[in-house]
Tab-separated table of C-alpha atoms in Angstrom:
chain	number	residue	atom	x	y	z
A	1	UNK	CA	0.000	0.000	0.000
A	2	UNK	CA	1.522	3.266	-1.260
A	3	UNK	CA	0.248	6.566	0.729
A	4	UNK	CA	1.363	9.963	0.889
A	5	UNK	CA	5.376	10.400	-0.319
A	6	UNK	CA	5.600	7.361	-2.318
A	7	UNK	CA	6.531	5.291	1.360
A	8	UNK	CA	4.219	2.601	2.831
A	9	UNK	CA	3.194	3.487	6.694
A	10	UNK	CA	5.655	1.268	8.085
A	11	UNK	CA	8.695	2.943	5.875
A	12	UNK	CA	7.194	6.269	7.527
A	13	UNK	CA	7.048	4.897	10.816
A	14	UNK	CA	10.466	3.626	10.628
A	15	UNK	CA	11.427	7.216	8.944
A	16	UNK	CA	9.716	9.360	11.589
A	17	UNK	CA	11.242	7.307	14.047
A	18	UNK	CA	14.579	7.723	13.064
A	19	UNK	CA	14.421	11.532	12.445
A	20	UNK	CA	12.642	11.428	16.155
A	21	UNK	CA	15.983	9.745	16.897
A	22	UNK	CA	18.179	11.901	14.977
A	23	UNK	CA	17.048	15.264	15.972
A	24	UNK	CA	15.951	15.051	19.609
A	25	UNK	CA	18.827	15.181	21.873
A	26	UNK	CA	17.032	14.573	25.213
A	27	UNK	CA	16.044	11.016	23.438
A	28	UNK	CA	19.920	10.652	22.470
A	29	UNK	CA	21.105	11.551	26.448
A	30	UNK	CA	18.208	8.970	28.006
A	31	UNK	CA	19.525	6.192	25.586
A	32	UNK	CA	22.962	6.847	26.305
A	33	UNK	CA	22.462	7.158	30.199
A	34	UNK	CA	20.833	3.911	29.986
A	35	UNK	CA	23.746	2.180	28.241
A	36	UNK	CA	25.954	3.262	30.651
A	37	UNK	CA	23.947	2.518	33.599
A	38	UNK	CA	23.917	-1.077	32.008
A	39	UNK	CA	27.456	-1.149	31.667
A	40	UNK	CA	27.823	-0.341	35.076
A	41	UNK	CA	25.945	-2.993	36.310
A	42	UNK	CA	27.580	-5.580	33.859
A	43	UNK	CA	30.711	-4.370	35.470
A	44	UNK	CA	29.217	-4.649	38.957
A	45	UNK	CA	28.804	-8.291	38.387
A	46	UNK	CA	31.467	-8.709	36.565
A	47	UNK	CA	33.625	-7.950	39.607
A	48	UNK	CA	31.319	-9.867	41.963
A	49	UNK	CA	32.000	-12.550	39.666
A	50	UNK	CA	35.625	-12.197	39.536
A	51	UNK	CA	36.395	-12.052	43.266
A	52	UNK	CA	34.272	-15.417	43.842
A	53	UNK	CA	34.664	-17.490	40.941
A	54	UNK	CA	37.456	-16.861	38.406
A	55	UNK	CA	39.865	-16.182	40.456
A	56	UNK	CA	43.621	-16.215	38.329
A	57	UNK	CA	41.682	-16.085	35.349
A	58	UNK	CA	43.594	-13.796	32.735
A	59	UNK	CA	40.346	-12.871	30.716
A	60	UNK	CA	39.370	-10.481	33.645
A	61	UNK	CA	42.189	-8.016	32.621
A	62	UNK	CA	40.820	-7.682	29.088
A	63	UNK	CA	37.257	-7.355	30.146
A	64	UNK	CA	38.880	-4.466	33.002
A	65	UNK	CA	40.149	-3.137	30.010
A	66	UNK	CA	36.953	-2.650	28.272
A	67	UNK	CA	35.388	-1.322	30.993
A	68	UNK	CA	37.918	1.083	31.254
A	69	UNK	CA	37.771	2.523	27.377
A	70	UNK	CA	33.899	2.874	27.788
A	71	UNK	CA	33.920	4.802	31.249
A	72	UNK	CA	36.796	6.784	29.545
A	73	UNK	CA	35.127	7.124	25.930
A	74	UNK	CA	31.770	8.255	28.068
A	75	UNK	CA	33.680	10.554	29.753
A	76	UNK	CA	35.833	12.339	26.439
A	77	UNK	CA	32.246	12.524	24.856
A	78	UNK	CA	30.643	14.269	27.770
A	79	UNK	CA	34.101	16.494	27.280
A	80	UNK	CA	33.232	16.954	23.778
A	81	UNK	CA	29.618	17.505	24.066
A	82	UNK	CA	29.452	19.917	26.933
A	83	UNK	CA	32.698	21.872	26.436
A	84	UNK	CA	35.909	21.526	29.326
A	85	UNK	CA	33.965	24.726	30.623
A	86	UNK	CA	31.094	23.400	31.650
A	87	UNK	CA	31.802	19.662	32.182
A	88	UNK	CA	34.333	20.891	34.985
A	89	UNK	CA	32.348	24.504	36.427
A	90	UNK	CA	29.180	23.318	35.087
A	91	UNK	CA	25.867	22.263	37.294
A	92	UNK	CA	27.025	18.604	37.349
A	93	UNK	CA	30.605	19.298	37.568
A	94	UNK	CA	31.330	17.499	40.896
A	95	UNK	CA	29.857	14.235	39.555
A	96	UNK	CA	31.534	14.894	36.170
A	97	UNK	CA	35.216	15.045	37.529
A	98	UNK	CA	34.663	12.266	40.041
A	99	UNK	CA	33.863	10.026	37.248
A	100	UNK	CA	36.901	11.264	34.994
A	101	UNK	CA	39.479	10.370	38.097
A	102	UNK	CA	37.583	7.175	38.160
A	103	UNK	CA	38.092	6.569	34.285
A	104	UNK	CA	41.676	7.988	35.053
A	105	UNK	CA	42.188	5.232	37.477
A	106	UNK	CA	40.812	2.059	35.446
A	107	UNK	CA	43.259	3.202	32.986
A	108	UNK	CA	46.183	3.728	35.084
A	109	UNK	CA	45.427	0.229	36.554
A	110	UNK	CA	45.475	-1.342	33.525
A	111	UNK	CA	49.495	-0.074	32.746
């Protein structure tokens, strides 16, 4: 079924979705506060796990290691999106630079 455009309703669901996506940035910041939040919780188990059951397993270095390039990818982006001003004097500044020395941290642990 062909409506208005030449696109079928599910082509402009699927569009108008997409631009929704595209072009709403509070959308864009709950996604990627979700993501994280997952990530953190992966992480949380991942270290429950480690300390109980894996314990001398070399595999938890690489996986620290990922963990540690997402926190400090999240972290340049927020950098990047924001501006130094504002991610360091900003209203959420104090969380902002307690999670960069955390990122800072992983990292240096991993060296």
């Amino acid at each position: 079924v062909i409506e208005h455009g030449g696109l079928s309703r599910s082509q402009q669901t699927t569009q108008s979705f997409w631009d929704h996506v595209q072009y709403n940035p509070a959308f864009q910041q709950s996604v990627a506060e979700a993501f994280i939040a997952t990530v953190v919780i992966v992480n949380i188990a991942m270290i429950g796990i480690s300390c109980d059951v894996g314990i001398g397993w070399s595999g938890w270095t690489i996986l620290d290691g990922v963990f540690a390039v997402i926190f400090s990818c999240e972290c340049a982006v927020k950098v990047y999106m924001q501006g130094w001003w504002e991610f360091a004097r900003g209203r959420d500044w104090v969380w902002n630079i307690f999670e960069g020395v955390l990122a800072a941290f992983a990292l240096f642990e991993l060296v």
